[in-house]
CSV table of C-alpha atoms in Angstrom, one decimal:
chain,number,residue,atom,x,y,z
A,16,MET,CA,177.2,0.3,42.6
A,17,LYS,CA,174.7,-1.3,45.1
A,18,LEU,CA,172.3,0.6,47.3
A,19,GLN,CA,173.1,-1.4,50.4
A,20,ARG,CA,176.8,-0.9,50.7
A,21,LEU,CA,176.1,2.7,49.7
A,22,LEU,CA,173.8,3.1,52.9
A,23,ALA,CA,176.0,1.2,55.0
A,24,VAL,CA,178.8,3.7,54.5
A,25,ALA,CA,176.2,6.6,55.1
A,26,LYS,CA,175.3,4.7,58.4
A,27,LYS,CA,178.7,4.6,59.4
A,28,GLU,CA,179.6,8.2,58.8
A,29,PHE,CA,176.2,9.2,60.7
A,30,ILE,CA,177.6,7.4,63.6
A,31,HIS,CA,180.9,9.3,63.6
A,32,VAL,CA,179.1,12.5,63.1
A,33,ILE,CA,176.8,12.0,66.1
A,34,ARG,CA,179.8,10.7,68.2
A,35,ASP,CA,181.9,13.9,67.2
A,36,TRP,CA,179.4,16.1,69.0
A,37,ARG,CA,181.6,19.3,68.9
A,38,SER,CA,181.8,19.2,64.9
A,39,LEU,CA,178.0,18.7,64.9
A,40,PHE,CA,177.3,21.5,67.2
A,41,LEU,CA,179.7,23.8,65.1
A,42,SER,CA,177.9,22.8,62.0
A,43,LEU,CA,174.6,23.8,63.4
A,44,ALA,CA,175.9,26.8,65.1
A,45,ILE,CA,177.8,28.5,62.5
A,46,PRO,CA,174.9,29.4,60.4
A,47,VAL,CA,173.5,31.0,63.4
A,48,ILE,CA,176.7,33.0,64.1
A,49,LEU,CA,177.2,33.9,60.5
A,50,ILE,CA,173.6,35.2,60.0
A,51,MET,CA,173.8,37.3,63.2
A,52,LEU,CA,177.0,38.6,62.2
A,53,PHE,CA,176.7,39.7,58.7
A,54,GLY,CA,172.9,40.6,59.4
A,55,TYR,CA,173.5,43.0,61.9
A,56,ALA,CA,177.0,44.1,61.4
A,57,LEU,CA,177.2,44.2,57.5
A,58,THR,CA,174.6,47.0,56.8
A,59,LEU,CA,174.8,49.6,54.0
A,60,ASP,CA,172.1,51.5,55.3
A,61,LEU,CA,172.9,54.9,56.4
A,62,ARG,CA,171.1,56.3,59.4
A,63,LYS,CA,171.9,58.8,62.4
A,64,VAL,CA,175.3,59.9,61.0
A,65,PRO,CA,177.0,61.7,64.0
A,66,THR,CA,177.1,65.3,62.7
A,67,VAL,CA,178.9,68.6,64.4
A,68,VAL,CA,177.9,72.2,63.6
A,69,TRP,CA,179.5,75.5,63.6
A,70,ASP,CA,176.7,78.0,63.4
A,71,GLN,CA,178.5,81.3,63.0
A,72,SER,CA,175.0,83.0,62.0
A,73,GLN,CA,173.0,82.1,65.0
A,74,SER,CA,169.9,83.3,63.4
A,75,ALA,CA,166.3,82.0,62.9
A,76,GLN,CA,167.3,81.1,59.3
A,77,SER,CA,170.3,79.0,60.3
A,78,ARG,CA,168.4,77.2,62.7
A,79,ASP,CA,165.7,76.6,60.3
A,80,LEU,CA,168.3,74.8,58.3
A,81,LEU,CA,169.6,73.1,61.1
A,82,SER,CA,166.1,71.6,62.1
A,83,LEU,CA,166.0,69.8,58.9
A,84,TYR,CA,169.2,67.9,59.7
A,85,SER,CA,168.2,66.9,63.2
A,86,GLY,CA,165.0,66.0,62.0
A,87,SER,CA,166.0,63.7,59.2
A,88,PRO,CA,166.6,59.9,60.3
A,89,TYR,CA,170.1,60.3,58.3
A,90,PHE,CA,171.8,62.9,60.7
A,91,SER,CA,172.1,63.0,64.4
A,92,ILE,CA,173.7,66.4,65.5
A,93,ILE,CA,175.8,65.6,68.5
A,94,GLY,CA,177.6,68.9,69.2
A,95,TYR,CA,177.6,72.7,68.5
A,96,TYR,CA,181.2,74.3,68.4
A,97,ASP,CA,182.6,78.0,67.5
A,98,ASN,CA,185.8,77.1,65.9
A,99,TYR,CA,187.3,74.8,63.2
A,100,LYS,CA,189.6,73.0,65.7
A,101,ALA,CA,186.7,71.6,67.8
A,102,LEU,CA,185.1,70.2,64.5
A,103,GLN,CA,188.4,68.5,63.3
A,104,LEU,CA,189.0,67.2,66.6
A,105,ASP,CA,185.8,65.3,66.5
A,106,LEU,CA,186.4,64.1,63.0
A,107,ASP,CA,190.1,63.0,63.8
A,108,ARG,CA,188.7,60.9,66.9
A,109,GLY,CA,186.1,59.3,64.4
A,110,LYS,CA,183.3,60.7,66.9
A,111,ALA,CA,181.8,62.7,64.0
A,112,MET,CA,181.6,61.9,60.3
A,113,VAL,CA,180.1,65.0,58.9
A,114,ALA,CA,180.6,68.7,60.2
A,115,ILE,CA,178.5,71.7,58.9
A,116,VAL,CA,179.8,75.2,59.0
A,117,ILE,CA,177.1,78.0,58.5
A,118,PRO,CA,178.8,81.4,57.8
A,119,SER,CA,178.0,84.7,59.7
A,120,ASP,CA,176.3,86.5,56.9
A,121,PHE,CA,173.9,83.4,56.1
A,122,ALA,CA,170.7,85.3,57.2
A,123,GLN,CA,171.7,88.5,55.8
A,124,LYS,CA,172.4,87.1,52.3
A,125,ILE,CA,169.0,85.0,52.6
A,126,ILE,CA,167.0,88.2,53.5
A,127,ALA,CA,168.7,90.1,50.4
A,128,GLN,CA,168.1,87.3,48.3
A,129,LYS,CA,171.6,86.4,47.6
A,130,PRO,CA,173.3,83.2,47.0
A,131,VAL,CA,174.9,81.7,50.3
A,132,THR,CA,177.4,79.0,50.6
A,133,VAL,CA,177.2,76.3,53.6
A,134,GLN,CA,180.1,74.1,54.1
A,135,ILE,CA,179.8,70.4,54.5
A,136,ILE,CA,182.8,68.5,55.6
A,137,GLY,CA,182.9,64.8,55.3
A,138,ASP,CA,185.3,62.1,56.8
A,139,GLY,CA,186.9,60.8,53.8
A,140,SER,CA,188.6,57.8,55.4
A,141,ASP,CA,185.6,56.0,55.0
A,142,ALA,CA,185.0,56.8,51.5
A,143,ASN,CA,181.4,55.1,50.7
A,144,THR,CA,179.7,56.4,53.8
A,145,SER,CA,181.1,59.7,53.5
A,146,ARG,CA,180.0,59.8,49.8
A,147,LEU,CA,176.6,58.9,50.9
A,148,ALA,CA,176.4,61.1,53.9
A,149,MET,CA,177.5,64.1,51.7
A,150,GLY,CA,174.9,63.3,49.0
A,151,TYR,CA,172.2,63.2,51.9
A,152,ALA,CA,173.4,66.4,53.2
A,153,ALA,CA,173.5,68.3,49.8
A,154,THR,CA,169.9,67.0,49.4
A,155,VAL,CA,168.7,68.5,52.8
A,156,ALA,CA,170.3,71.9,51.7
A,157,MET,CA,168.3,71.7,48.3
A,158,ILE,CA,165.1,71.1,50.1
A,159,TYR,CA,165.8,74.1,52.5
A,160,SER,CA,166.5,76.2,49.2
A,161,ALA,CA,163.5,75.1,47.4
A,162,ASP,CA,161.4,75.9,50.5
A,163,ILE,CA,163.0,79.4,50.6
A,164,THR,CA,162.1,79.9,46.7
A,165,THR,CA,158.5,78.7,47.2
A,166,LYS,CA,157.9,81.2,50.3
A,167,ARG,CA,159.6,84.3,48.2
A,168,LEU,CA,157.0,83.5,45.4
A,169,GLN,CA,154.1,83.4,47.8
A,170,LEU,CA,155.0,86.6,49.1
A,171,SER,CA,155.4,88.3,45.8
A,172,GLY,CA,151.9,87.0,44.8
A,173,ARG,CA,153.0,84.7,42.1
A,174,ALA,CA,152.1,81.1,41.8
A,175,ASN,CA,154.5,78.4,42.5
A,176,LEU,CA,157.0,77.6,39.8
A,177,LEU,CA,156.8,73.9,38.7
A,178,PRO,CA,160.0,72.3,37.3
A,179,PRO,CA,159.7,71.5,33.7
A,180,VAL,CA,160.7,67.9,34.4
A,181,GLU,CA,159.6,66.1,37.7
A,182,MET,CA,161.6,62.9,38.4
A,183,VAL,CA,159.4,60.2,40.3
A,184,THR,CA,161.5,57.5,41.5
A,185,ARG,CA,160.6,54.1,42.8
A,186,SER,CA,162.6,51.0,43.7
A,187,TRP,CA,161.1,47.7,42.7
A,188,TYR,CA,161.6,44.4,44.4
A,189,ASN,CA,163.2,46.2,47.5
A,190,PRO,CA,161.0,49.4,47.9
A,191,ASP,CA,162.6,50.3,51.3
A,192,LEU,CA,166.0,49.6,50.2
A,193,ARG,CA,166.8,47.7,53.3
A,194,SER,CA,170.3,46.2,52.7
A,195,GLN,CA,169.2,43.1,55.0
A,196,ASN,CA,167.0,42.0,52.0
A,197,VAL,CA,170.1,41.9,49.8
A,198,ILE,CA,172.5,40.5,52.3
A,199,ILE,CA,170.4,37.8,53.9
A,200,PRO,CA,170.1,35.6,50.6
A,201,GLY,CA,173.7,35.8,50.2
A,202,ILE,CA,174.6,34.7,53.5
A,203,ILE,CA,173.1,31.3,52.7
A,204,ALA,CA,175.7,30.9,49.9
A,205,ILE,CA,178.4,31.9,52.7
A,206,VAL,CA,177.0,29.5,55.0
A,207,MET,CA,176.9,26.5,52.6
A,208,VAL,CA,180.4,27.0,51.6
A,209,VAL,CA,181.9,27.3,55.1
A,210,ILE,CA,179.8,24.1,56.4
A,211,ALA,CA,181.1,22.0,53.3
A,212,ALA,CA,184.6,23.2,53.7
A,213,MET,CA,184.6,22.4,57.3
A,214,LEU,CA,182.9,18.9,57.1
A,215,THR,CA,183.8,17.1,53.9
A,216,SER,CA,187.3,18.3,53.7
A,217,VAL,CA,188.6,15.9,56.4
A,218,THR,CA,186.6,13.0,55.6
A,219,ILE,CA,189.0,11.0,53.3
A,220,ALA,CA,192.0,12.6,54.8
A,221,LYS,CA,190.9,11.5,58.2
A,222,GLU,CA,190.7,7.9,56.9
A,223,TRP,CA,194.2,8.2,55.4
A,224,GLU,CA,195.8,9.7,58.6
A,225,THR,CA,194.0,6.9,60.9
A,226,GLY,CA,195.1,4.1,58.7
A,227,THR,CA,191.3,3.0,58.1
A,228,MET,CA,191.5,3.6,54.3
A,229,GLU,CA,193.4,0.4,53.8
A,230,GLN,CA,190.6,-1.6,55.5
A,231,LEU,CA,187.8,0.0,53.3
A,232,ILE,CA,189.9,-0.7,50.2
A,233,SER,CA,190.0,-4.3,51.1
A,234,THR,CA,186.1,-4.4,51.4
A,235,PRO,CA,184.0,-4.9,48.3
A,236,LEU,CA,183.3,-1.3,48.4
A,237,LYS,CA,183.5,0.6,45.1
A,238,GLY,CA,184.6,4.3,44.9
A,239,PRO,CA,181.5,5.7,44.2
A,240,GLU,CA,179.8,3.8,46.9
A,241,LEU,CA,182.4,5.2,49.5
A,242,ILE,CA,182.4,8.7,48.4
A,243,ILE,CA,178.7,9.5,47.9
A,244,GLY,CA,177.9,7.2,51.1
A,245,LYS,CA,180.2,9.6,53.0
A,246,VAL,CA,178.6,12.7,51.6
A,247,ILE,CA,175.2,11.8,52.4
A,248,PRO,CA,175.4,12.7,56.1
A,249,TYR,CA,176.8,16.0,55.4
A,250,PHE,CA,174.5,16.8,52.8
A,251,VAL,CA,171.5,16.3,55.3
A,252,ILE,CA,173.3,18.7,57.7
A,253,GLY,CA,173.9,21.4,55.2
A,254,MET,CA,170.5,21.3,54.1
A,255,ALA,CA,169.2,21.7,57.7
A,256,ASP,CA,171.6,24.7,57.7
A,257,VAL,CA,169.9,26.0,55.1
A,258,ALA,CA,166.4,25.8,56.7
A,259,ILE,CA,168.0,27.5,59.6
A,260,ALA,CA,169.2,30.3,57.6
A,261,VAL,CA,166.0,30.8,55.8
A,262,ALA,CA,164.0,30.7,59.2
A,263,MET,CA,166.2,33.1,60.8
A,264,GLY,CA,166.0,35.5,57.7
A,265,LYS,CA,162.3,35.5,58.0
A,266,TRP,CA,161.7,35.8,61.7
A,267,LEU,CA,164.7,37.7,62.9
A,268,PHE,CA,165.4,40.1,60.0
A,269,ASN,CA,162.0,39.9,58.4
A,270,VAL,CA,163.1,38.8,55.0
A,271,PRO,CA,160.4,36.9,53.2
A,272,ILE,CA,160.8,34.6,50.2
A,273,VAL,CA,158.6,36.3,47.5
A,274,GLY,CA,159.1,33.1,45.0
A,275,ASN,CA,159.0,29.5,45.0
A,276,ALA,CA,160.5,28.2,48.4
A,277,GLY,CA,160.7,24.7,46.8
A,278,LEU,CA,163.0,26.1,44.0
A,279,LEU,CA,165.2,27.8,46.5
A,280,PHE,CA,165.9,24.5,48.3
A,281,ALA,CA,166.3,22.7,45.2
A,282,MET,CA,168.8,25.0,43.8
A,283,ALA,CA,170.6,24.9,47.3
A,284,ALA,CA,170.7,21.4,46.9
A,285,ILE,CA,172.8,21.6,43.6
A,286,PHE,CA,175.0,24.1,45.0
A,287,LEU,CA,175.6,22.1,48.3
A,288,THR,CA,176.3,19.2,46.3
A,289,GLY,CA,179.0,20.9,44.3
A,290,ALA,CA,180.6,22.3,47.4
A,291,LEU,CA,180.5,19.1,49.3
A,292,PHE,CA,182.3,17.3,46.6
A,293,TRP,CA,185.0,19.9,46.1
A,294,GLY,CA,185.8,19.7,49.7
A,295,MET,CA,186.0,15.9,49.3
A,296,SER,CA,188.2,16.3,46.1
A,297,LEU,CA,190.7,18.3,48.4
A,298,SER,CA,190.4,15.7,51.1
A,299,ILE,CA,191.2,13.0,48.6
A,300,ILE,CA,194.2,15.0,47.0
A,301,LEU,CA,195.8,16.4,50.0
A,302,LYS,CA,195.5,13.2,52.6
A,303,SER,CA,195.8,15.9,55.4
A,304,GLN,CA,192.8,16.9,57.6
A,305,VAL,CA,194.2,20.5,58.5
A,306,LEU,CA,195.8,21.5,55.0
A,307,ALA,CA,192.6,20.1,53.1
A,308,ASN,CA,190.5,22.1,55.8
A,309,GLN,CA,192.4,25.4,55.3
A,310,ILE,CA,192.6,25.3,51.5
A,311,ALA,CA,188.8,24.5,51.1
A,312,ILE,CA,187.9,27.4,53.5
A,313,VAL,CA,190.2,29.7,51.6
A,314,SER,CA,189.2,28.6,48.1
A,315,GLY,CA,185.6,28.6,48.8
A,316,TYR,CA,185.1,31.3,51.3
A,317,LEU,CA,187.1,34.1,50.0
A,318,PRO,CA,185.7,34.0,46.2
A,319,THR,CA,182.2,33.7,47.6
A,320,LEU,CA,182.6,36.5,49.8
A,321,ILE,CA,184.8,38.9,47.1
A,322,LEU,CA,183.9,37.9,43.7
A,323,SER,CA,180.3,36.5,43.7
A,324,GLY,CA,178.5,39.8,43.9
A,325,PHE,CA,177.5,39.2,47.7
A,326,VAL,CA,179.1,42.4,48.8
A,327,PHE,CA,180.7,44.1,45.9
A,328,ALA,CA,179.0,44.7,42.5
A,329,ILE,CA,180.5,42.8,39.8
A,330,GLU,CA,179.9,45.3,37.3
A,331,ASN,CA,182.2,47.7,39.2
A,332,MET,CA,184.8,45.5,39.1
A,333,PRO,CA,187.9,45.7,36.4
A,334,GLY,CA,187.4,43.7,33.3
A,335,PRO,CA,189.9,40.9,34.2
A,336,ILE,CA,188.2,40.3,37.6
A,337,GLN,CA,185.0,40.3,36.2
A,338,CYS,CA,186.2,37.3,33.8
A,339,ILE,CA,187.3,35.6,37.0
A,340,THR,CA,184.0,35.7,38.7
A,341,TYR,CA,182.5,33.5,35.7
A,342,VAL,CA,184.3,30.5,37.4
A,343,VAL,CA,183.0,31.4,40.8
A,344,PRO,CA,179.8,29.0,41.5
A,345,ALA,CA,178.5,31.2,44.2
A,346,ARG,CA,177.8,34.2,41.5
A,347,TYR,CA,175.2,32.0,40.0
A,348,PHE,CA,173.5,30.7,43.1
A,349,ILE,CA,173.5,34.3,44.7
A,350,ALA,CA,171.8,35.3,41.6
A,351,ILE,CA,169.1,32.6,41.9
A,352,LEU,CA,168.8,33.5,45.7
A,353,ARG,CA,168.1,37.2,45.1
A,354,GLY,CA,165.8,36.4,42.2
A,355,ILE,CA,163.9,34.0,44.3
A,356,TYR,CA,163.8,36.1,47.3
A,357,LEU,CA,163.3,39.6,46.0
A,358,LYS,CA,161.8,39.2,42.5
A,359,GLY,CA,159.8,35.9,42.7
A,360,ILE,CA,161.0,34.7,39.5
A,361,GLY,CA,161.3,31.0,38.6
A,362,LEU,CA,163.5,29.1,36.1
A,363,GLU,CA,161.8,30.8,33.1
A,364,ILE,CA,164.4,33.5,33.7
A,365,LEU,CA,167.0,32.0,36.1
A,366,TRP,CA,167.5,28.7,33.8
A,367,LEU,CA,170.7,29.6,32.7
A,368,ASP,CA,172.0,30.3,36.3
A,369,ALA,CA,170.5,26.8,37.2
A,370,LEU,CA,172.2,25.1,34.3
A,371,LEU,CA,175.9,26.5,35.1
A,372,LEU,CA,175.1,25.7,38.9
A,373,SER,CA,174.2,22.0,37.7
A,374,VAL,CA,177.5,21.7,35.5
A,375,TYR,CA,179.4,22.7,38.4
A,376,ALA,CA,177.8,20.2,40.8
A,377,ILE,CA,178.3,17.5,38.2
A,378,PHE,CA,181.9,18.2,37.4
A,379,MET,CA,182.8,18.2,41.0
A,380,VAL,CA,181.0,14.8,41.5
A,381,PHE,CA,183.0,13.7,38.7
A,382,LEU,CA,186.3,15.3,39.7
A,383,ALA,CA,186.1,13.7,43.2
A,384,HIS,CA,185.5,10.2,41.7
A,385,ARG,CA,188.3,10.3,39.4
A,386,LYS,CA,190.9,11.6,41.9
A,387,PHE,CA,189.9,8.8,44.3
A,388,LYS,CA,190.2,6.3,41.5
A,389,PHE,CA,193.6,7.8,40.7
A,390,LYS,CA,194.7,7.6,44.2
A,391,LEU,CA,193.8,3.9,44.5
A,392,GLU,CA,195.8,3.1,41.2
């Protein structure tokens, strides 16, 4: 393999990329679109859940309870009603997600120091959000109950009773539990897979469809020189997209890199190499731009989105599905990204993920070379 011929192919491909300004624009615009779409729309944080209330008691005690909900950042009381039908109507329309029903004897039982039940109704059609909202609603009620108990002890002249065990929680690496801090690193993997699928999956297929592959074969070019030379421009574009994603994560969503930024870009380069040569392999095998592009996006984007741990925790998946995730390279890359972004750790801990990622990249390079050689025979 001669460097001069390889650079000649790379230069030729750069010219094609520059002339095809629409594809070049898309390759740079897609990261911006995906980061803004996922960063703003895909959020797991629970804030201002629309809540409706039926306060049958209409007492000072019930208003004290409701003030805790209205003052909480997790709930937003949007309406007060006097019947179940009105509550159900708002839940049916999706206008409200939680309904609170306070019984008419609420104040009397509080004064008489008897237990009283408050009904919390959640919209179970959105199971995850409803589960979180119901949990927060129960916590607010527990705070109110503890406050009443404390006041009763103070009025009786007794000291406050301390619980025998006090749990103090603290979240490391992401103290505010911001979902953007977890989502933004994963978006980098999504961006790279989409860009690689869109660009390299059509390179060789385009040569076959336009009839220029025969001319390239008749030249002194060798297979590795042609394949690697064609990948170089898209590798440069892919790394530029990584830089865009990192910059937007920092300045738009305030997600800083705690660890080594150089290690992040090095791991991104390895993952990008594997993704690019996977798209190249499909382009070689299928010889159709449309078919190769579609299969590259489906085989790259969907596993990265669903089976990599980006959105859904792998530990919660069924056993057979968890086994499948081991062959999804984005699983290791996202683990590396989150380790560098959130924990600030390096290869002393991430070495196995980095090794498996390197094996994936080397295998994809080898696969593309073998498939191209087989097509020429």
